[in-house]
Short mmCIF file of C-alpha atoms and ligand atoms in Angstrom, two decimals:
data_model
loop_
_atom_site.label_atom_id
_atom_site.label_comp_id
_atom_site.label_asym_id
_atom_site.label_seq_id
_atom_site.Cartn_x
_atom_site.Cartn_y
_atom_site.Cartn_z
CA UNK K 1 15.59 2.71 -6.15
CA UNK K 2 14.08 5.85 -7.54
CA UNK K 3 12.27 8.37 -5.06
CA UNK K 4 9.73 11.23 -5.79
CA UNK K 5 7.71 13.58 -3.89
CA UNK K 6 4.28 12.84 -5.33
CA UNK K 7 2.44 15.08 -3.26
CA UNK K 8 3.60 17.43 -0.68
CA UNK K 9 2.87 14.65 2.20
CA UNK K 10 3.72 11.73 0.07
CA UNK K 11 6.87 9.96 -1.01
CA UNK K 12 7.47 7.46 -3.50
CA UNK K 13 9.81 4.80 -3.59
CA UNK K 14 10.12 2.71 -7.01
CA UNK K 15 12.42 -0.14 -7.91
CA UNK K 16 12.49 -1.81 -10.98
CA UNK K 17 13.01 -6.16 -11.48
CA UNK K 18 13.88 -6.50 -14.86
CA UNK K 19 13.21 -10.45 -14.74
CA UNK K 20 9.63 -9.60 -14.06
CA UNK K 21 9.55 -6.06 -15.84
CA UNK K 22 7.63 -4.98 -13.15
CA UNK K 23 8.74 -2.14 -10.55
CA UNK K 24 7.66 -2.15 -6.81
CA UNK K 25 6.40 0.85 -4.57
CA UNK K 26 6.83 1.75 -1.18
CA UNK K 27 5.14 4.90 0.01
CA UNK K 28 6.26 7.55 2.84
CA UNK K 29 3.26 9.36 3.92
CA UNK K 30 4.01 12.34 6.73
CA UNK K 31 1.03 12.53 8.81
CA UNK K 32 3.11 14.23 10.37
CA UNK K 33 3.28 10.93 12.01
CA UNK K 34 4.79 9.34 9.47
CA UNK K 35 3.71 6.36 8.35
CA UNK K 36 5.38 3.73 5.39
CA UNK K 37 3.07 1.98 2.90
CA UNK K 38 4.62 -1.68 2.48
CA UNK K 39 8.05 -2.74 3.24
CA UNK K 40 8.98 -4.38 0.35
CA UNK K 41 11.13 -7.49 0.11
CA UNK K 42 13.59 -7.43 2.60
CA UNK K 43 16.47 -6.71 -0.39
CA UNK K 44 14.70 -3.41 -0.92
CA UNK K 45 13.82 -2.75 2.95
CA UNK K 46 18.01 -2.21 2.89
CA UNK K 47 17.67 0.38 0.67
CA UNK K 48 14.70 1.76 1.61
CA UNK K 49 15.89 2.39 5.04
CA UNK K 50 18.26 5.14 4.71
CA UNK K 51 16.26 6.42 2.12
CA UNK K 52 13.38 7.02 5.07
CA UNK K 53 15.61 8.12 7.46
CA UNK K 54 16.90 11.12 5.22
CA UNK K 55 13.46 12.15 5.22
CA UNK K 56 12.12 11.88 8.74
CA UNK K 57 15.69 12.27 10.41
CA UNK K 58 16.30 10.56 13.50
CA UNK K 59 11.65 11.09 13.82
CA UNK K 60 10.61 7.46 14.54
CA UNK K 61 8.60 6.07 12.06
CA UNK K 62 5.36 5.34 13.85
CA UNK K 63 3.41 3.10 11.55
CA UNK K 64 3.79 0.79 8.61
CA UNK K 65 0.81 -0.38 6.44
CA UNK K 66 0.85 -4.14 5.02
CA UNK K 67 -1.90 -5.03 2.81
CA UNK K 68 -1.91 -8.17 2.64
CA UNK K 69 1.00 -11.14 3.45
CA UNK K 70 3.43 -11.56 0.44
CA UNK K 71 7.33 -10.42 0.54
CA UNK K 72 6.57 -7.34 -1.75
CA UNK K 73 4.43 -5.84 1.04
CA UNK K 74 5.74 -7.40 4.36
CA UNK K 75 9.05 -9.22 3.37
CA UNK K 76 11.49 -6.26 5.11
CA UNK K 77 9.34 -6.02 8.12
CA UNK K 78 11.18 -7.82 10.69
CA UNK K 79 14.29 -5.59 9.11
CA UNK K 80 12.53 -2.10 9.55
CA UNK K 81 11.72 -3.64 13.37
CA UNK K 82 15.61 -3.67 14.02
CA UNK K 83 15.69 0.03 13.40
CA UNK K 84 12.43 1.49 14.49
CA UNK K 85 11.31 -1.07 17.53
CA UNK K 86 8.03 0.94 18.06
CA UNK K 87 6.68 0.77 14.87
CA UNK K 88 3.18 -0.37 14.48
CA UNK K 89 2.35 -3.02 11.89
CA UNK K 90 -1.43 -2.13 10.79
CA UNK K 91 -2.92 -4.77 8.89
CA UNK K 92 -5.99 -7.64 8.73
CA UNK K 93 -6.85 -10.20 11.07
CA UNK K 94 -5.72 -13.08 8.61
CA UNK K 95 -2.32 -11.13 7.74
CA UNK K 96 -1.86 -10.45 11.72
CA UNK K 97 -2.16 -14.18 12.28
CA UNK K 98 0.53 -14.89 9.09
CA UNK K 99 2.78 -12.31 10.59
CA UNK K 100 2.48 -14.43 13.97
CA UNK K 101 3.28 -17.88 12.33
CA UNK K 102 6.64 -16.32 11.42
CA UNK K 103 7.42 -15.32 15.33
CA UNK K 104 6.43 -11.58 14.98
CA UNK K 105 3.75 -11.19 17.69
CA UNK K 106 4.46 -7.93 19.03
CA UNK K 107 2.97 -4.36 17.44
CA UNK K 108 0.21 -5.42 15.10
CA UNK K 109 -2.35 -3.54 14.90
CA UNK K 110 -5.37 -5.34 13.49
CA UNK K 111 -7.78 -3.25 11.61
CA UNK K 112 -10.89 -4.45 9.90
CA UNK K 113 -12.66 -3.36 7.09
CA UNK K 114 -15.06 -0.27 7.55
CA UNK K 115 -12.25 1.26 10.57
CA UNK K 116 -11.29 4.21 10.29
CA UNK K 117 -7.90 5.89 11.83
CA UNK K 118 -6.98 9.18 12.46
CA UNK K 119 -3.41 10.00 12.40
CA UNK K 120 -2.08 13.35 12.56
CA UNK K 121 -4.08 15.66 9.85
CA UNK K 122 -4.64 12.26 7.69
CA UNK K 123 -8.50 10.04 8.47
CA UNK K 124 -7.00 6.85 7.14
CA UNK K 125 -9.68 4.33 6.11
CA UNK K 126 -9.89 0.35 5.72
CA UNK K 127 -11.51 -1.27 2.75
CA UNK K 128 -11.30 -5.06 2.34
CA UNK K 129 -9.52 -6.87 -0.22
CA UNK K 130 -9.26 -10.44 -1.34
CA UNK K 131 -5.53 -10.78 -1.81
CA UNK K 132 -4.57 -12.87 -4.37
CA UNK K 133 -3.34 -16.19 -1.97
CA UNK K 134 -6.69 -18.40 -1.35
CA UNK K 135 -8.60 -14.56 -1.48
CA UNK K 136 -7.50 -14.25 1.74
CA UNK K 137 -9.04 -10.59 3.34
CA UNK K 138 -6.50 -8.17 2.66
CA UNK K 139 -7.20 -4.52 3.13
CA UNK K 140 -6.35 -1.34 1.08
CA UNK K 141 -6.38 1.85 2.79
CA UNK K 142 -8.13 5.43 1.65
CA UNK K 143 -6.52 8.72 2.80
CA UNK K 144 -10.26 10.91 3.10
CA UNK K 145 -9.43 14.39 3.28
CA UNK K 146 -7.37 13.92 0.17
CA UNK K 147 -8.90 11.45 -1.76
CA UNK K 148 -5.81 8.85 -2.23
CA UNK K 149 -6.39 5.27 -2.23
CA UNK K 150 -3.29 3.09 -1.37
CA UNK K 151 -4.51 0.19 -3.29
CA UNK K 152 -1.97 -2.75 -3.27
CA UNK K 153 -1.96 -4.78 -6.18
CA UNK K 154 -5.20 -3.69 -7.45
CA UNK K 155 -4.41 -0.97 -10.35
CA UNK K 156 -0.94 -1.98 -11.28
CA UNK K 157 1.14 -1.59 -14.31
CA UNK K 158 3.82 -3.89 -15.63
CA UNK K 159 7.16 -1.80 -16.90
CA UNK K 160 9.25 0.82 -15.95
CA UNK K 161 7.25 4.30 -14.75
CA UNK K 162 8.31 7.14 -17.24
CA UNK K 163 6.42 9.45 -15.01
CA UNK K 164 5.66 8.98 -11.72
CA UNK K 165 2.55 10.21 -11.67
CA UNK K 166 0.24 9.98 -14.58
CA UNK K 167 -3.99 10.85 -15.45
CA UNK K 168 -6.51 7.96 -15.64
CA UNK K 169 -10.00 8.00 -14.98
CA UNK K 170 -11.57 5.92 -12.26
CA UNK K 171 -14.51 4.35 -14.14
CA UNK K 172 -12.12 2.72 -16.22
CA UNK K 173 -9.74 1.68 -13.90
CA UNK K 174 -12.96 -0.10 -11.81
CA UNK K 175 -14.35 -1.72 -15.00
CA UNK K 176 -11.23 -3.20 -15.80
CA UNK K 177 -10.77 -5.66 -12.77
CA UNK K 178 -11.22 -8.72 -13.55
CA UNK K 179 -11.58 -12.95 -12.95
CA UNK K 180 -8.03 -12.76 -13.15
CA UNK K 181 -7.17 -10.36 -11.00
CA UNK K 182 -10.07 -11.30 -8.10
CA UNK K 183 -11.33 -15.04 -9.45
CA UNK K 184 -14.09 -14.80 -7.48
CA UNK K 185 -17.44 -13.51 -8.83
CA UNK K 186 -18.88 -12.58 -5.56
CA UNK K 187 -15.80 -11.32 -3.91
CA UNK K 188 -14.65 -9.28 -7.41
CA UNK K 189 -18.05 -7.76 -7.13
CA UNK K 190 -18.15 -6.74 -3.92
CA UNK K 191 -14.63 -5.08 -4.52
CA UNK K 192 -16.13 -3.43 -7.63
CA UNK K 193 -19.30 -1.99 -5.35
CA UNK K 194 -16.72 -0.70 -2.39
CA UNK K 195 -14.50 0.80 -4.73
CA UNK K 196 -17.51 2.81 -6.46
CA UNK K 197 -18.69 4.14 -3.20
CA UNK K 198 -15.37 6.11 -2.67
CA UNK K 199 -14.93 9.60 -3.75
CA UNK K 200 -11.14 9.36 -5.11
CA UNK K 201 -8.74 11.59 -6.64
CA UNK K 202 -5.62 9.87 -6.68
CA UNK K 203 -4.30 6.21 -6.82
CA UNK K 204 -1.19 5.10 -5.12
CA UNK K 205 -0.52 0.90 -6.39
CA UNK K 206 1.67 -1.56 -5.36
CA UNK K 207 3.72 -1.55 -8.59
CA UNK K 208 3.76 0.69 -11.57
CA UNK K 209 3.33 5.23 -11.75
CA UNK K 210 0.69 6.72 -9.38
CA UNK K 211 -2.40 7.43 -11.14
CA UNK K 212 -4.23 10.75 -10.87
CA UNK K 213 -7.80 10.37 -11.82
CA UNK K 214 -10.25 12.15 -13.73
FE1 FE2 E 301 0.81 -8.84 -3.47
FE1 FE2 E 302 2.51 -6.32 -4.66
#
């Protein structure tokens, strides 16, 4: 697992599955309430862990953002539980009631889209997302005052990141969503239309380098 400080308030966790040569993200963002952006599966949570507490010390980490329900994003969560018991598990109605189904019940809080959370210095808002499984409602999450979207699997790259942060330019990035990523017409368009309306200046994806736009 590879780390970088992407931005003064934001950390970057990356680990790379050769089988699938694709890498997976976390992200640390200090609020100063610090909040993590996806788990990962519960092999990486392991490693992850200390990795978090070097950063915050013995702080407790507050919050943790899930997407949507898949091990990539929520696989280490009943891990991170054993170690920070508090923690807050913000996420959809549809991934609250997945989260349920595998006995955790306690600490969710559900967020739908259009909310909007203010945490520390940071006005964290919700945007929905079909998720791939059965385009269930996912949600991706915008940082306002500094433009970053956290945006899941939307925006991804397959490989190893040479840099972890590299320049692309939002039009593009929009445009090229597609059937395959969201195969549903109404539901990709939708997605297309709420992504437009944002004023962005960085991208922060599930898997691949972060993406500063132009
Ligand atoms: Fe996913
Ligand atoms: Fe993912």
């Amino acid at each position: 697992m590879k780390e970088y400080k992407v931005m003064d308030n934001v950390y970057l966790f990356n680990s790379y599955v050769d089988a699938i040569d694709l890498s997976f993200n976390q992200f640390l963002v200090l609020t100063p309430i610090p909040m993590l952006i996806h788990t990962g599966a519960i092999d990486r949570t392991e490693v992850l862990i200390p990795k978090i507490q070097e950063v915050i010390g013995s702080s407790p980490l507050e919050y943790v953002f899930i997407s949507h329900f898949e091990s990539d994003e929520c696989g280490g969560l009943a891990l991170l539980k054993n170690y920070y018991p508090q923690i807050k598990a913000i996420c959809s109605q549809i991934t609250a009631r997945q989260l349920m189904g595998f006995g955790i019940t306690s600490n969710i809080a559900v967020v739908n889209p259009q909310d909007k959370m203010k945490i520390g210095d940071s006005l964290f808002e919700f945007i929905s997302y079909p998720s791939e499984m059965h385009l269930w409602e996912g949600l991706i999450m915008v940082e306002a005052n500094q433009g970053i979207l956290y945006s899941s699997d939307l925006f991804i790259r397959t490989g190893t990141i040479q840099k972890s942060m590299e320049n692309s330019a939002i039009n593009e990035e929009i445009q090229n969503i597609n059937l395959h990523k969201v195969p549903s017409q109404e539901a990709l368009e939708r997605l297309k239309r709420d992504l437009s309306a944002l004023h962005l200046n960085y991208l922060m994806p599930g898997h691949g380098p972060c993406l500063k736009l132009f």
